[in-house]
């Protein structure tokens, strides 16, 4: 009797898996998503379904093309999550091809070209968004004011299909700027922030989400709820969100105190744009962020600082996607330099000196 | 008692309730016993009996060889059937030299066993160590490191604390728990003898908080001894790791490549303490141990006091056989235990558990790509970066793995257990450690060959030089002699 044993222990495993992790994140995104489907109506729902569906189809195609197991890998939920986050970062009313093209950029270009799940350097959803933004700035900045489902003036089911597939012909008449965009445009016209800001900044609406923005980013409270749920379930830790929001708030608030005419306040920067979505759901992407907690704190702070720089000094009103991609590029460097201290060794890796009573 | 936090760790599904309330039962003497000569770390024992010999219980069967080794004794009386190769309880399933003893059913003790040491605290450490060495005691927590070697640390280092390890942090296992509950005074007596041998003034008994009954009983038994503290430690795997337990109790972090003894702390398992008690107070060698037989496939899990050398198949039958199909048989706990090649192998000294695990308990799944979630980094109790080490080992870059600290890994298995992608991380590390150790041995062997060759050359050169010098001296002498002779010959009047 001699049975060769192919694997050492442990002979037991935590009830964890990639698909469980992914579905927990999806669950956390659900409240904000449902709210925003209600807020922006049928066209937003179609855009969401198209984007997520396209991601799943591209994922399946890439897997089949590479002779990888399609069925088991497809349902790990990673492509769904990428599509979901990409949809949340797009303008709520957008032609169908924007979602499909974004899905192509995210899944094929940003994920599978690099080797698939776990191998990509850049956050796929943000590559999708940034690729679209720089290629189609008009469509990507055509925001609409809230049109709650079944409310007066909200497009019906068929109208919405026409909007999404037939083109948004009268978009100019209904589109409006996001808060960040408004402040930026006014500033270029020479109108100080202190004047333009009160026109768009309503604290209650910013918190609940009743304002103009990308499909999934408007409700700070519901996104925070999802983020806290992820922390409670141990999927993410506080390091990245706190680093990001802390750095952004400190930079914004200090500059605001120094020059209130030129810079918006810390509170505004926290609640406007994709700050909450970015802090809890995008910058925390496992694959493209550092693996150590300390590294995540540094990475989050880097993101926050870059968001502030881009929003205030660059051409674009919003900077979350750019900031995250830039910090993605630094992740390997952060991981190389910031690592936990090994038991029995100092931070340089040398054995600790012998203390205690032994000689 | 003030405790200190340890880094990381996990909270696996403990499943101790299956056997925690099962009192230790004795397994009857089996018809045949198989005593492997290597049940410990170090050199194998050397048999002193041969086929056909009649032996009594407790009689020496094989003596230890060299500084790190342990002898074996006859677990019962009977006839030596053979000294032959038998499948060892080792993952390889390879055979090793084993003494096969056929029981005569009388279980008669040998009459030449050493007398009990009535007052061990009046005995010298050397006497006590000699007795423990005679008894063949090794670490019964699972490592099976010869105990006398560890008890000798007091002669080189100043030891202040004997840390008695009752953490039993491995899931399923309850044998230490039961021994503490049922033999508390024996365990503490053994611990006091060990502390005396080490010259340690203080004894701390550390028991995880999931064993409140053992904590209570041990604390009660320790009341008469002011130098013994019984303390609970948090339920946090791998609390029972020597270095981590030392840190939790003393706050001292053992430097890399040093021993806890360098900090003045020696750690022994509770069951080892009981074996020391028996050897010293009763003059009996280590013939049996308590083992937890558990796992979802076992009909009636039990804690069993069993003679070393009993076949596992007999123990499983004693537990009502297998109720379900077992996916894995494990020697020890599920986290750090070794896979068994089957049940046709004997119980050895270091076997704390025999687990027959079902497929759902093992939960083995094909590995998925790493999603860099960083959980392995967060929970690694050694502060390593498992994901990074596994990546370089997969490419067989062992020097990089060594640089990343793979040799500082204690193989606790926490990273493999927690990995959502089911990547067998610790399997990679064990492979790398094995290869690096082999490389190291080879390097040392080459160095030794080189030194020997150099020494030989030097010796030969010296010999040649001496020969030359002797020849020269002889020639000179001969010349002188010749000269003197000729002088003599030329002496006038000769």
XYZ file of C-alpha atoms in Angstrom, chain A residues 51-350:
300
model
C -23.017 47.690 -20.274
C -23.083 44.751 -17.850
C -24.346 42.397 -20.564
C -21.642 43.506 -22.989
C -18.981 42.939 -20.327
C -20.225 39.394 -19.724
C -20.310 38.657 -23.456
C -16.816 40.057 -24.030
C -15.559 38.082 -21.025
C -17.056 34.853 -22.391
C -15.599 35.564 -25.824
C -12.121 36.245 -24.418
C -12.203 33.113 -22.279
C -13.314 30.937 -25.191
C -10.727 32.530 -27.456
C -7.980 31.658 -24.964
C -9.306 28.094 -24.429
C -9.996 28.840 -20.801
C -12.911 27.298 -18.917
C -15.781 29.645 -19.798
C -18.521 28.393 -17.519
C -16.677 28.310 -14.195
C -14.730 31.521 -14.783
C -17.602 33.540 -16.206
C -19.636 33.088 -13.067
C -16.900 34.213 -10.703
C -18.682 37.559 -10.992
C -15.637 39.639 -11.847
C -16.876 40.671 -15.316
C -20.289 41.532 -13.897
C -18.632 43.710 -11.292
C -16.472 45.468 -13.889
C -19.521 46.148 -16.049
C -21.514 47.294 -13.051
C -18.854 49.780 -11.933
C -18.340 51.002 -15.494
C -22.095 51.604 -15.874
C -22.125 53.495 -12.590
C -19.427 55.800 -13.897
C -21.202 56.621 -17.188
C -23.734 59.429 -17.769
C -27.171 57.959 -17.036
C -28.633 58.660 -20.479
C -26.223 57.520 -23.061
C -26.425 55.790 -26.471
C -26.081 52.008 -26.452
C -22.724 51.946 -28.223
C -21.085 53.922 -25.414
C -21.808 51.048 -23.033
C -20.647 48.413 -25.521
C -17.473 50.263 -26.408
C -16.718 50.890 -22.742
C -17.203 47.189 -22.038
C -14.803 46.335 -24.860
C -12.163 48.716 -23.506
C -12.599 47.410 -19.971
C -12.771 43.660 -20.550
C -10.741 43.083 -23.675
C -8.176 45.852 -23.565
C -7.701 46.441 -19.846
C -8.244 42.911 -18.526
C -7.676 40.087 -20.986
C -4.792 41.590 -22.928
C -2.930 41.571 -19.622
C -3.802 37.934 -18.892
C -7.263 38.030 -17.374
C -8.465 38.102 -13.790
C -5.796 39.177 -11.341
C -3.228 40.109 -13.970
C -4.358 43.577 -15.047
C -2.371 46.584 -13.928
C -5.138 49.137 -14.438
C -8.671 49.152 -13.111
C -10.705 47.839 -16.074
C -13.832 49.907 -15.383
C -11.772 53.093 -15.166
C -9.860 52.270 -18.348
C -13.261 51.919 -19.996
C -14.478 55.208 -18.627
C -11.330 57.180 -19.389
C -11.082 55.671 -22.881
C -14.636 56.828 -23.585
C -14.136 60.218 -21.972
C -11.114 61.157 -24.038
C -12.645 59.740 -27.251
C -16.234 60.957 -26.901
C -16.169 63.980 -24.600
C -19.574 65.202 -25.793
C -21.506 62.032 -25.027
C -19.545 61.460 -21.855
C -20.341 64.837 -20.356
C -23.996 64.978 -21.408
C -25.591 64.666 -18.004
C -29.304 64.871 -17.408
C -31.139 66.218 -14.403
C -33.020 63.590 -12.365
C -36.071 62.169 -14.171
C -37.520 59.795 -11.560
C -39.348 56.758 -12.931
C -43.060 57.336 -13.593
C -42.707 61.019 -12.706
C -43.984 63.872 -14.861
C -41.780 64.300 -17.907
C -39.838 61.087 -17.438
C -39.543 59.086 -20.646
C -41.642 55.925 -20.824
C -40.390 52.445 -21.666
C -40.636 52.756 -25.460
C -39.439 56.360 -25.558
C -36.467 55.254 -23.560
C -35.671 52.442 -25.996
C -35.767 55.066 -28.731
C -33.498 57.325 -26.718
C -30.890 54.660 -26.117
C -30.932 52.937 -29.519
C -32.124 55.723 -31.810
C -29.861 58.400 -30.519
C -30.382 61.228 -28.094
C -31.318 63.913 -30.606
C -32.701 66.524 -28.288
C -30.036 65.914 -25.639
C -28.806 69.503 -25.774
C -32.144 70.811 -24.641
C -32.287 68.664 -21.524
C -28.666 68.167 -20.601
C -27.154 69.986 -17.680
C -23.778 70.196 -16.044
C -22.741 68.306 -12.972
C -21.826 70.355 -9.934
C -18.115 69.928 -10.578
C -18.570 70.817 -14.247
C -20.617 73.879 -13.426
C -18.068 75.251 -10.982
C -15.254 74.606 -13.449
C -17.023 76.262 -16.388
C -17.977 79.292 -14.337
C -14.432 79.632 -13.119
C -13.143 79.744 -16.703
C -15.662 82.515 -17.330
C -14.146 84.407 -14.417
C -16.958 83.771 -11.979
C -15.477 82.915 -8.591
C -16.265 79.636 -6.881
C -17.883 81.444 -3.987
C -20.522 82.690 -6.419
C -21.011 79.642 -8.647
C -20.962 77.042 -5.905
C -24.146 78.024 -4.018
C -26.126 77.619 -7.281
C -25.414 73.880 -7.389
C -24.443 72.908 -3.887
C -27.337 71.714 -1.742
C -26.049 69.582 1.119
C -29.219 67.495 1.536
C -29.505 66.703 -2.164
C -25.815 65.862 -2.392
C -26.158 63.441 0.520
C -29.313 61.707 -0.661
C -28.336 61.737 -4.319
C -31.005 64.007 -5.794
C -28.572 65.757 -8.092
C -26.881 65.601 -11.470
C -24.076 63.148 -11.984
C -23.008 59.844 -13.441
C -25.465 56.958 -13.211
C -24.260 55.435 -9.932
C -22.361 58.146 -8.150
C -24.960 60.565 -6.852
C -26.093 59.100 -3.537
C -23.342 59.539 -0.959
C -25.441 57.984 1.781
C -26.313 54.782 -0.079
C -22.754 54.319 -1.326
C -21.471 54.861 2.194
C -23.941 52.241 3.382
C -22.603 49.763 0.829
C -19.032 50.614 1.782
C -19.686 50.090 5.473
C -21.322 46.762 4.648
C -18.165 45.701 2.790
C -16.030 46.720 5.759
C -18.308 44.838 8.124
C -17.983 41.733 5.941
C -14.206 42.137 5.853
C -14.093 42.561 2.070
C -12.428 45.963 2.247
C -10.659 47.753 5.062
C -10.843 51.417 6.012
C -7.385 52.237 4.733
C -8.074 53.105 1.093
C -11.365 55.036 1.606
C -10.076 56.966 4.597
C -6.779 57.722 2.843
C -8.555 58.926 -0.275
C -11.256 61.012 1.372
C -8.916 62.282 4.077
C -6.294 63.518 1.630
C -8.894 65.042 -0.669
C -10.664 66.778 2.190
C -7.484 68.152 3.753
C -6.121 69.462 0.420
C -9.457 70.957 -0.582
C -10.193 72.496 2.788
C -6.738 74.048 3.200
C -6.816 75.550 -0.293
C -10.370 76.730 0.269
C -9.354 78.477 3.472
C -6.428 80.106 1.680
C -8.389 81.167 -1.426
C -12.171 80.712 -1.161
C -12.703 82.477 -4.492
C -10.648 79.921 -6.348
C -11.139 76.642 -4.464
C -14.290 74.838 -3.378
C -14.526 73.499 0.169
C -13.541 70.059 1.398
C -17.155 69.099 2.005
C -18.077 69.952 -1.571
C -15.234 67.868 -2.982
C -16.199 64.917 -0.797
C -19.840 64.958 -1.849
C -19.482 65.989 -5.501
C -18.626 63.705 -8.374
C -17.474 60.166 -7.828
C -15.611 60.678 -4.552
C -17.686 58.231 -2.491
C -18.029 55.669 -5.283
C -14.305 55.941 -5.978
C -13.274 55.713 -2.354
C -15.338 52.667 -1.439
C -15.754 50.731 -4.680
C -13.214 51.767 -7.296
C -9.960 52.531 -5.535
C -10.529 49.446 -3.370
C -10.347 47.114 -6.378
C -8.176 44.241 -5.143
C -6.258 43.529 -8.296
C -5.006 47.022 -8.973
C -4.416 48.341 -5.446
C -1.632 47.475 -2.960
C -1.902 44.288 -0.916
C -0.717 45.570 2.461
C -2.888 47.772 4.660
C -0.205 50.407 5.033
C 0.267 50.388 1.265
C -3.461 50.871 0.814
C -3.405 53.906 3.069
C -0.616 55.475 1.017
C -2.377 54.525 -2.208
C -5.668 56.030 -1.011
C -3.941 59.242 0.003
C -2.255 59.404 -3.404
C -5.639 59.026 -5.095
C -7.187 61.761 -2.953
C -4.346 64.164 -3.629
C -4.452 63.532 -7.391
C -8.242 63.970 -7.471
C -7.822 67.389 -5.912
C -5.033 68.328 -8.342
C -6.993 67.215 -11.410
C -10.271 68.786 -10.347
C -8.623 72.128 -9.653
C -5.780 72.432 -12.123
C -6.463 70.080 -15.059
C -8.812 70.404 -18.009
C -11.353 67.919 -16.720
C -13.838 68.800 -13.995
C -13.694 65.293 -12.492
C -10.515 63.395 -11.659
C -11.401 60.171 -9.845
C -10.840 57.866 -12.813
C -7.562 59.530 -13.827
C -6.313 59.561 -10.255
C -7.093 55.887 -9.747
C -5.360 54.900 -12.995
C -2.290 56.951 -12.115
C -2.098 55.344 -8.686
C -2.633 51.893 -10.269
C 0.624 52.482 -12.087
C 2.317 53.116 -8.742
C 0.859 50.033 -7.038
C 3.808 47.728 -7.810
C 6.178 50.366 -6.438
C 4.102 50.758 -3.272
C 3.971 46.986 -2.823
C 7.704 46.746 -3.283
C 8.533 49.362 -0.685
C 5.733 49.077 1.838
C 5.568 45.587 3.260
C 4.807 44.180 6.678
C 7.664 43.528 9.079
C 8.599 39.854 9.279
C 8.295 38.189 12.687
C 11.679 38.213 14.410
C 13.202 40.709 11.998
C 13.495 44.479 11.837
C 12.056 46.519 8.993
C 15.263 46.011 7.004
C 14.876 42.241 7.250
C 17.751 41.716 9.675
